[in-house]
Short mmCIF file of C-alpha atoms in Angstrom, two decimals:
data_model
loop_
_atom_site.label_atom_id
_atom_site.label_comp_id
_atom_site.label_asym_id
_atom_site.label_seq_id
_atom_site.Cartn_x
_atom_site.Cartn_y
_atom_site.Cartn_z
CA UNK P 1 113.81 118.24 67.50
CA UNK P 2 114.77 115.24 69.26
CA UNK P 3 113.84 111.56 67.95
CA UNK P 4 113.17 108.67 70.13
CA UNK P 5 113.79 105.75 68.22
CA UNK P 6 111.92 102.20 68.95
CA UNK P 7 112.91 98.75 67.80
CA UNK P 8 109.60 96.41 67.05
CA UNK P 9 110.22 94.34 70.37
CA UNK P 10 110.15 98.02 72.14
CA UNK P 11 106.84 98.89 69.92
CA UNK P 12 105.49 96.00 70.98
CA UNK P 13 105.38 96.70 74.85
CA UNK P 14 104.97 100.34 74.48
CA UNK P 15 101.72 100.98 76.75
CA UNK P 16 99.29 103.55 78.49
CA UNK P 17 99.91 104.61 82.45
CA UNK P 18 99.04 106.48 84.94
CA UNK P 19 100.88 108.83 87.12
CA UNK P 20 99.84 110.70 90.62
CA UNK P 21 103.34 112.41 90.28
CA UNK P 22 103.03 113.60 87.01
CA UNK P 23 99.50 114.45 87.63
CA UNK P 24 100.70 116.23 91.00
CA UNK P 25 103.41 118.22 89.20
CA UNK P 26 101.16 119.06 86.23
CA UNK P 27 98.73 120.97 89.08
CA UNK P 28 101.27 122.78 90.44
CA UNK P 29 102.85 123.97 87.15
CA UNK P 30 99.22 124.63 86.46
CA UNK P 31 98.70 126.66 89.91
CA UNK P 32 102.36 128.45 89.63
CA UNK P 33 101.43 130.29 86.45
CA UNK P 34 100.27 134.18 87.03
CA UNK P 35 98.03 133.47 84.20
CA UNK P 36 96.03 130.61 84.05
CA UNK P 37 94.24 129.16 80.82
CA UNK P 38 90.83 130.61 80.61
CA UNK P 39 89.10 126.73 80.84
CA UNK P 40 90.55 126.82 84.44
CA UNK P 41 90.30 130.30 85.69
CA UNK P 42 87.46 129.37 88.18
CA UNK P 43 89.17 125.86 89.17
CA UNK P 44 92.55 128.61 89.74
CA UNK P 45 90.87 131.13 92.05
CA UNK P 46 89.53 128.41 94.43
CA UNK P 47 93.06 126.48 94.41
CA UNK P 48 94.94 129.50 94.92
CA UNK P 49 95.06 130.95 98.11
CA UNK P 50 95.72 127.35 100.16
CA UNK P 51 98.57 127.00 97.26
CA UNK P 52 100.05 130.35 97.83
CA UNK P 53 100.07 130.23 101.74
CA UNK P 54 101.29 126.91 101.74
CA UNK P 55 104.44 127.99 99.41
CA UNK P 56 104.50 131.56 101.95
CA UNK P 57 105.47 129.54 104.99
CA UNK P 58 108.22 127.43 103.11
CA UNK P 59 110.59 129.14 101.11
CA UNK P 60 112.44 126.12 99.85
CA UNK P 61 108.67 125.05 98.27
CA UNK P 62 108.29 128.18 97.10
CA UNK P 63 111.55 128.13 95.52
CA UNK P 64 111.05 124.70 94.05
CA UNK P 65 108.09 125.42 92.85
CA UNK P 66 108.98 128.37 91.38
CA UNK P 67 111.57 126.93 89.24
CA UNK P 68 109.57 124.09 87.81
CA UNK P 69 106.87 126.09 86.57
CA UNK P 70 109.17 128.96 84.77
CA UNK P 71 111.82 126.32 83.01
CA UNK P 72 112.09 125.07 79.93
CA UNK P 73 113.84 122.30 81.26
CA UNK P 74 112.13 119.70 83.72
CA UNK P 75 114.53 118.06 86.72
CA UNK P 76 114.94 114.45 86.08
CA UNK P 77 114.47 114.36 89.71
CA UNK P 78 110.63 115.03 89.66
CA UNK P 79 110.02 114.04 85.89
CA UNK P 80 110.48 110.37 86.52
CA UNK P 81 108.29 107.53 84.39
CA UNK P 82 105.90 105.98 86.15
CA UNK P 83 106.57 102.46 87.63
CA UNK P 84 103.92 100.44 87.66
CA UNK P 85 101.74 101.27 84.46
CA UNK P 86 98.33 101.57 85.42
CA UNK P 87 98.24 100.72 88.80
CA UNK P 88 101.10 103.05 89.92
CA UNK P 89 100.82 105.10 93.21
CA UNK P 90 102.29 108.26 94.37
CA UNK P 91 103.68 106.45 97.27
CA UNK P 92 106.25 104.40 94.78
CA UNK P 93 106.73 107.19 92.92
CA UNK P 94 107.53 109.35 95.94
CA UNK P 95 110.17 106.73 96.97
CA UNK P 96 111.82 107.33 94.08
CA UNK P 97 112.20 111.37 94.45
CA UNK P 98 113.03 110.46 98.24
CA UNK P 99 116.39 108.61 97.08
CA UNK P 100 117.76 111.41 95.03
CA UNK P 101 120.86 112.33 96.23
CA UNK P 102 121.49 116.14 97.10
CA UNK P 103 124.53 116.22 94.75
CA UNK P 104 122.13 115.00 91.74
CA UNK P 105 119.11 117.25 92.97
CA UNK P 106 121.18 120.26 92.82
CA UNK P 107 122.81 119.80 89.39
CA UNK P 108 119.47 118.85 87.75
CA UNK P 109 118.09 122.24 89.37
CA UNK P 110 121.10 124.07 87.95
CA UNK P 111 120.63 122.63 84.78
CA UNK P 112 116.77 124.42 84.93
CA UNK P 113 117.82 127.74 86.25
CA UNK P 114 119.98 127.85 83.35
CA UNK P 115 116.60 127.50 80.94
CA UNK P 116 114.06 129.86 82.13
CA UNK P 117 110.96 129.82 80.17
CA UNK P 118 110.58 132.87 77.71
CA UNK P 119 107.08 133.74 78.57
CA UNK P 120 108.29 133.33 82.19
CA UNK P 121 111.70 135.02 82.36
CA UNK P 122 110.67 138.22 83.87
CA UNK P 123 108.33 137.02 86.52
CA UNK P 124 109.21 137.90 90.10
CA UNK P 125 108.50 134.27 91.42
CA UNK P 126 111.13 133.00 88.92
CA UNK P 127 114.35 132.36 91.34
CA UNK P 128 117.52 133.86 90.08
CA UNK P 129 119.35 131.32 92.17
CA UNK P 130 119.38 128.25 94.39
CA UNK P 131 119.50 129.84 97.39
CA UNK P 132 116.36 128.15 98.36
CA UNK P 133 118.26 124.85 98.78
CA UNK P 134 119.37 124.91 102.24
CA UNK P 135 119.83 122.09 104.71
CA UNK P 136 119.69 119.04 103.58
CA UNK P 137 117.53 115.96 102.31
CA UNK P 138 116.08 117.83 99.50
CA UNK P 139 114.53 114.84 97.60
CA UNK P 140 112.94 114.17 100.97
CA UNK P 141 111.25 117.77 101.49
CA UNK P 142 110.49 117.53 97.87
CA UNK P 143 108.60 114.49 98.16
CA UNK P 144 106.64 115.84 101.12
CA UNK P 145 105.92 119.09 99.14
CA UNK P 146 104.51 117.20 96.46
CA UNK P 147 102.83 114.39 98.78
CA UNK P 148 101.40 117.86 100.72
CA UNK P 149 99.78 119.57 97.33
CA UNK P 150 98.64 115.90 96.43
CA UNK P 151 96.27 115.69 99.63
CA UNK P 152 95.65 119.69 99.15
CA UNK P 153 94.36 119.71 95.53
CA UNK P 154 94.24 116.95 94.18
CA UNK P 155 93.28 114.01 96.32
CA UNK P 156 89.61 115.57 96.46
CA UNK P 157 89.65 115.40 93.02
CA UNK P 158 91.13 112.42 91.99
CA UNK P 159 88.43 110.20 91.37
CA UNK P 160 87.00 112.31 88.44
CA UNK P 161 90.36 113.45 87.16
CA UNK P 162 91.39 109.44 87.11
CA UNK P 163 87.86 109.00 85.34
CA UNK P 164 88.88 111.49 82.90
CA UNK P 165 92.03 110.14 82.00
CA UNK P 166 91.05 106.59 81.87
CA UNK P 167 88.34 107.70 79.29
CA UNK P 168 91.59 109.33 77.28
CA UNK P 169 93.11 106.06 77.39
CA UNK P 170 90.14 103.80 76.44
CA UNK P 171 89.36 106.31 73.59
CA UNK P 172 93.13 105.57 72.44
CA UNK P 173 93.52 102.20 72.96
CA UNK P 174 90.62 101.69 70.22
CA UNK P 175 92.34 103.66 68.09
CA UNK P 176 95.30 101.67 68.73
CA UNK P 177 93.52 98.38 68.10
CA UNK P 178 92.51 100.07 64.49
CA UNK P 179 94.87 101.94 63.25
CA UNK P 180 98.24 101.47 65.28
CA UNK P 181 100.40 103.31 66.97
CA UNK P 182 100.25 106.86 64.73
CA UNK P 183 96.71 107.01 65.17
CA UNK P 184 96.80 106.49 68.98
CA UNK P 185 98.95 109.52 69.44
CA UNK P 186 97.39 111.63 66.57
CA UNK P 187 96.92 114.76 68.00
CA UNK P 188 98.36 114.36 71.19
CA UNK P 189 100.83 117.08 70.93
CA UNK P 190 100.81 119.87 68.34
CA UNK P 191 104.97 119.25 68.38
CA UNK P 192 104.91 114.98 68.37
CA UNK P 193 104.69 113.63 65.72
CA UNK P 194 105.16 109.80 64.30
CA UNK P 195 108.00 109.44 62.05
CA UNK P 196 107.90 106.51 59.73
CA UNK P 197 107.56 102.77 61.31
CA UNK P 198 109.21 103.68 64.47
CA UNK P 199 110.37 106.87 65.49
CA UNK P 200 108.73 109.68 67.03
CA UNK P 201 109.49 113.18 66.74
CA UNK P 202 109.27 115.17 69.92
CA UNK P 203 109.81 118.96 70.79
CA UNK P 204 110.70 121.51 68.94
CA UNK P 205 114.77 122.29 70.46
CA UNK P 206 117.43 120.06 68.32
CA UNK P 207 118.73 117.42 70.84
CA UNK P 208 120.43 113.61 70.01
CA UNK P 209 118.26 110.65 69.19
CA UNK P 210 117.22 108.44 72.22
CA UNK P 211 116.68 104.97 71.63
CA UNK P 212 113.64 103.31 73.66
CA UNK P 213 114.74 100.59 75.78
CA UNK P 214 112.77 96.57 74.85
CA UNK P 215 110.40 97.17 77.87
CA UNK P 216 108.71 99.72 75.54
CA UNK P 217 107.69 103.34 75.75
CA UNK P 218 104.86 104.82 78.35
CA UNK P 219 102.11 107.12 77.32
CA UNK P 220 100.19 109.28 80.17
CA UNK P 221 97.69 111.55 80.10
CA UNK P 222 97.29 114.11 82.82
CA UNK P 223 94.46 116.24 83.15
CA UNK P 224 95.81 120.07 83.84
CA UNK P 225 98.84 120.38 81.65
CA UNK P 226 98.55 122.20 78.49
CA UNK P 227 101.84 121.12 76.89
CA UNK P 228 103.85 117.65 76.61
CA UNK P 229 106.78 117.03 78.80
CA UNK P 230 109.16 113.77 78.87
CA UNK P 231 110.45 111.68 81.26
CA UNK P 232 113.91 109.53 81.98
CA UNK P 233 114.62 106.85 83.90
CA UNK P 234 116.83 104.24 83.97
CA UNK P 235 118.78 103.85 80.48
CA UNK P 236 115.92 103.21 77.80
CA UNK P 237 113.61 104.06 80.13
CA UNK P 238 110.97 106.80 79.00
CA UNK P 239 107.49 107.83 79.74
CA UNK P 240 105.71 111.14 77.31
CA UNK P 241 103.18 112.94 79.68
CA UNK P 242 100.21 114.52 77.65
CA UNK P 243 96.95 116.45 78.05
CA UNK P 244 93.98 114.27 78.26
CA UNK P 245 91.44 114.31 75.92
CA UNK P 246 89.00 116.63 77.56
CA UNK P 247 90.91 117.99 79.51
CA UNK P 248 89.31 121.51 78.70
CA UNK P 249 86.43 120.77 80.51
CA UNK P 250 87.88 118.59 83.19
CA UNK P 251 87.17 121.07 86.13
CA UNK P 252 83.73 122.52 84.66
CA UNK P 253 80.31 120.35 84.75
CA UNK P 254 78.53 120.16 81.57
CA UNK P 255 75.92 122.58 81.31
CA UNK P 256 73.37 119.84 80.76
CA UNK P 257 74.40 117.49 83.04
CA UNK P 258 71.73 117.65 85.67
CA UNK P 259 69.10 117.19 82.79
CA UNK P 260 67.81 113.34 82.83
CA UNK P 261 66.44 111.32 79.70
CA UNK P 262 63.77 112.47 77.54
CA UNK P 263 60.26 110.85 78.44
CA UNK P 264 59.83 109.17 74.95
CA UNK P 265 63.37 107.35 75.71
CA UNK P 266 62.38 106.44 79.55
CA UNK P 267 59.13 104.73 77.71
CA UNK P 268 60.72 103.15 75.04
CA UNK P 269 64.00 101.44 77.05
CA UNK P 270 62.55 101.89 80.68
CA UNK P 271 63.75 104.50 82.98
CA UNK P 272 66.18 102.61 84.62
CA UNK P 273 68.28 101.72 81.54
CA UNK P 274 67.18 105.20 79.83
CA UNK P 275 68.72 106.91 82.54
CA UNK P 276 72.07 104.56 82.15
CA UNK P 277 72.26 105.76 78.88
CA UNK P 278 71.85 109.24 78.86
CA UNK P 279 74.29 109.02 82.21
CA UNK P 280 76.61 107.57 79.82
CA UNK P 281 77.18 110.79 77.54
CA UNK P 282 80.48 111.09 79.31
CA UNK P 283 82.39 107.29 79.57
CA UNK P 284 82.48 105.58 82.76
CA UNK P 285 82.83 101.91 84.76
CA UNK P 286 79.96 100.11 85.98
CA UNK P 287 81.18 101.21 89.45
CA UNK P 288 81.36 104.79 88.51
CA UNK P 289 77.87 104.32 87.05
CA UNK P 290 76.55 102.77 90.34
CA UNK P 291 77.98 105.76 92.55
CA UNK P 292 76.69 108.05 89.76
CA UNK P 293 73.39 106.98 89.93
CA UNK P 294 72.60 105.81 93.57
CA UNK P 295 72.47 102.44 92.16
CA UNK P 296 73.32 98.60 93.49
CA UNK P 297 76.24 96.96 91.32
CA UNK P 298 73.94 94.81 90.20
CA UNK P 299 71.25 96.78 89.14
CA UNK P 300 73.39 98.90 87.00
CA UNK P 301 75.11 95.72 85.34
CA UNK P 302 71.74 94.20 84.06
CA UNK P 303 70.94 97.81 82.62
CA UNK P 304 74.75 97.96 81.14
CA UNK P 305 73.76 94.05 79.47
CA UNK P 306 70.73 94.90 77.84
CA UNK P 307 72.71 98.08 76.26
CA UNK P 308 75.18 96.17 74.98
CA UNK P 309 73.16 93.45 73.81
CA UNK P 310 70.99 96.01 72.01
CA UNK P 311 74.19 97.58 70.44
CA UNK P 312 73.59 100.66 72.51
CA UNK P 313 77.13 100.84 74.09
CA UNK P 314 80.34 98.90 74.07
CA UNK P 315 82.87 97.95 76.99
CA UNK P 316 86.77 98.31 76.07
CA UNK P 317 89.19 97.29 79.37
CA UNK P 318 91.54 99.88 80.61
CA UNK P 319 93.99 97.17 82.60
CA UNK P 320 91.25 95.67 85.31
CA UNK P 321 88.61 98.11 84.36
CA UNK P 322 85.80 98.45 82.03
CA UNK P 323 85.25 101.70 80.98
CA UNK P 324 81.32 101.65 79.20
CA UNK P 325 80.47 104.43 76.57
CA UNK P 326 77.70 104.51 73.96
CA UNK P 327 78.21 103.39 69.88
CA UNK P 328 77.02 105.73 66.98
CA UNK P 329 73.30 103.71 67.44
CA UNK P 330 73.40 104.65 71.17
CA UNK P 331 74.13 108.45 70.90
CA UNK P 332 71.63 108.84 68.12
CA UNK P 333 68.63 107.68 69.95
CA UNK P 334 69.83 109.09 73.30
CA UNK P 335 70.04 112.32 71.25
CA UNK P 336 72.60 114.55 73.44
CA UNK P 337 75.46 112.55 72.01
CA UNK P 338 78.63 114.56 72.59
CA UNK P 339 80.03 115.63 69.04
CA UNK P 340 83.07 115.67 69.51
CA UNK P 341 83.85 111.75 70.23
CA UNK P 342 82.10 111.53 66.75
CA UNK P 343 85.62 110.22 65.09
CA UNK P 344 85.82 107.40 68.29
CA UNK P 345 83.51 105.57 65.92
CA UNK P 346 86.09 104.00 63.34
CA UNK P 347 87.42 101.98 66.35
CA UNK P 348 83.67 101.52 67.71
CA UNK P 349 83.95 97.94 70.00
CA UNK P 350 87.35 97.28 69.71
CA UNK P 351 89.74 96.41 72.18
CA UNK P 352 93.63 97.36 72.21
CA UNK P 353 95.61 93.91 71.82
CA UNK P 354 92.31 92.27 69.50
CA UNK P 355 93.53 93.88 66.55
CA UNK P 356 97.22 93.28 65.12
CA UNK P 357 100.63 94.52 64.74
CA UNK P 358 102.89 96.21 67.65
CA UNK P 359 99.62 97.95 69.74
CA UNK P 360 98.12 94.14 70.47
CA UNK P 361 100.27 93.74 74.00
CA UNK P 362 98.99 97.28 75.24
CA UNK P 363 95.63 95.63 76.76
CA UNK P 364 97.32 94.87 79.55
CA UNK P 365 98.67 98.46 80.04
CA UNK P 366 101.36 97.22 81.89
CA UNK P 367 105.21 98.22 81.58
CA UNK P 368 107.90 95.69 81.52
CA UNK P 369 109.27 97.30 84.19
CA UNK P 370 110.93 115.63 81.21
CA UNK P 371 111.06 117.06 78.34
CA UNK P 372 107.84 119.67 78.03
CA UNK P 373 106.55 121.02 75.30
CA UNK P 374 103.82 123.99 75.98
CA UNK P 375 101.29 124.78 73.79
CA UNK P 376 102.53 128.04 71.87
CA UNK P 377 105.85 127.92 73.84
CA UNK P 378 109.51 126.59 73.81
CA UNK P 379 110.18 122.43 74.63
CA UNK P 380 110.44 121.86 78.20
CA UNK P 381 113.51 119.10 79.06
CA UNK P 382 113.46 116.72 81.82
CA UNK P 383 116.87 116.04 80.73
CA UNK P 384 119.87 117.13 78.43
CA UNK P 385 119.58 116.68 74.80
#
C-alpha cells in the first residue's frame, strides 16, 4: 500500500474541494460499467442510451472511455487535483487536460492499457490497443468529450449532486473541528486509512511513499463513484477523490419526501417554520431552502433564526456557504429525523477551523494553490507507484 506522508505545515492546509472533472469522470466510469450498482440501476437506464450513441459516433470517445473505466490505473492526464478548492470550475480544469501534450497523453494511456481491471479484463468494450488515438490534439478532444458528457448528464443534475456533496463536506468539517483529521476521513474508504500523526495509508498495491507538498492535501467527494481514486499534480501536489456520504441515495428521492410536517408541529412552531424544519431532514443553504420551498430569501431566513435561536438547527460554512441542518433537539421533535446522521451529533454546532490543532485552517476550504481504489476490487493509479 502506498503512504502519503504530511509534514504539520502540510496538515495544516490540507482542505475539502470540489471537482466538476472528477465528478464528470466519476459518471462516466459510472455509465461505462456493463453492470451498474443496484442504488443506480434506474439513474443507468435513463443515462444510457444518449451515453452509448454519443460514444457510437466517436470512436476515439469510445475508446477513451473505454479504457478509463476498465483500468486499474487512472491517466494523470484526466485525474488531475482540482485548482481552486471549492470554487473550482470545469472550465479551469478543462484547460488543464487541453495542454497535455500528445507525447504525455499517449504514455499515460499506455501505462493503463497495461493495467486492465480484473473484473473488467474480458469485456468487449475494453480496448486491446490505442488504436483509437488518431490525429492529433488528443487532450483537446478529450476535454470536449468530457465538457460534452458534462452538459449531457450531469449539468441537469448538478445542483443537487453539488448539494449532496457540500452536505458530505459540512458533515466532515464538524468532525474535523472535533476530532481531527482521522475522524474526518473515518470511513471514507474501506482501503484509507490514517496512520499515526501524519501519514495516510492508501490502496491496497505496494507503491513508494509520496510526501504531500506545504500547500496541503485535497479531499473531494463525488457523488457516483463507488471506490477512491488519487490524483497528481505538480510535485507535492495531491487531491484523494471519495464517495460522498449519501451517495447511495443520491439519484433516488426519499420515499417520504413529498410528506409535509405533522399538524401538532405546524401548531406548535407555525407552519411556516414547521415546514422549514421538516424540509430540513436532508441539509441545505438558505438559498436551497428558498427554491425548495417557493419561498422569498427573507422569509426563509427569519424561519432559519428562530430555529437556531430555539436550538432547533445549526449553520456550519462550507467556504461562502451556509449549509443549515437540524441538532439532536430538532430531529426529535420533527420526528422523521434521518438515523443515520445520528453520530453527526458529537460535532453538533461546530465549525471546522473553531476547534484546534492542524484541521483549524480548513474553514476556508481553500488550497494554497489517480490512484482508485473500488469497493471489492484492485487500487486504481492515476500514476506510477
Amino acid at each position: 500500500m502506498a503512504v502519503l506522508r504530511l509534514s504539520p505545515l502540510a496538515l495544516s492546509r490540507s482542505r475539502f474541494a470540489l471537482s466538476p472533472l472528477a465528478e464528470t469522470l466519476g459518471t462516466a466510469i459510472a455509465l461505462a460499467r456493463p453492470r451498474p450498482a443496484p442504488w443506480l440501476t434506474a439513474w443507468h437506464a435513463r443515462q444510457l442510451p444518449a451515453f452509448t450513441g454519443a460514444l457510437a459516433a466517436d470512436p476515439f470517445a469510445a475508446g477513451l472511455v473505454g479504457l478509463v473505466g476498465t483500468t486499474t490505473w487512472l491517466p494523470r492526464c484526466v485525474a488531475i487535483p482540482p485548482p481552486d478548492g471549492l470554487r473550482t470550475t470545469l472550465v479551469d480544469e478543462l484547460a488543464a487536460v487541453r495542454a497535455v501534450p500528445d507525447a504525455v497523453f499517449r504514455a499515460e494511456l499506455e501505462t493503463s492499457l497495461a493495467h486492465p481491471h480484473p473484473r473488467y479484463a474480458a469485456d468487449p468494450r475494453r480496448p486491446r490497443d490505442l488504436s483509437f488515438l488518431t490525429g492529433q490534439g488528443w487532450g483537446a478532444r478529450t476535454a470536449a468529450l468530457l465538457h460534452a458528457l458534462w452538459a449531457a448528464h450531469i449539468a441537469p443534475e448538478w445542483p443537487r449532486r453539488r448539494a449532496l456533496l457540500e452536505r458530505d463536506i459540512a458533515h466532515r468539517a464538524g468532525l474535523l473541528a472535533a476530532r481531527g483529521w482521522p475522524g474526518a476521513l473515518d470511513q471514507m474508504s474501506r482501503h484509507s486509512t490514517w496512520e499515526g500523526p501524519d501519514a495516510i495509508r492508501f490502496g491496497r498495491r505496494p507503491g513508494p511513499d509520496r510526501v504531500i507538498g506545504d500547500s496541503g492535501m485535497l479531499f473531494v467527494p463525488v457523488s457516483l463513484a463507488t471506490g477512491t481514486w488519487l490524483c497528481e499534480g505538480p510535485p507535492g501536489h495531491y487531491a484523494q477523490v471519495y464517495p460522498a456520504r449519501g451517495a447511495a441515495t443520491a439519484h433516488t428521492a426519499p420515499a417520504d419526501a413529498t410528506t409535509g410536517p405533522g399538524r401538532a408541529l405546524e401548531r406548535l412552531l407555525g407552519t411556516g417554520r414547521a415546514t422549514l424544519l421538516h424540509s430540513l431532514r436532508q441539509p441545505a443553504t438558505s438559498t436551497e431552502l428558498a427554491a425548495r420551498l417557493q419561498q422569498s430569501l427573507g422569509t426563509v431566513g427569519g424561519h432559519l433564526a428562530v430555529l437556531r435561536e430555539a436550538g432547533l438547527i445549526v449553520g456550519t460554512r462550507v467556504g461562502r456557504r451556509v449549509v443549515y441542518r437540524r441538532t439532536e433537539r430538532g430531529e426529535l421533535l420533527a420526528g422523521d429525523g434521518d438515523r443515520d446522521r445520528a453520530g453527526d451529533e458529537g460535532a453538533e454546532g461546530a465549525r471546522p477551523g473553531r476547534g484546534t490543532g492542524p484541521g483549524r485552517h480548513a474553514a476556508e476550504m481553500r488550497p494554497r494553490h489517480g490512484k482508485r481504489d473500488e469497493g471489492g476490487g484492485p487500487t486504481r493509479l492515476a500514476s506510477p507507484t
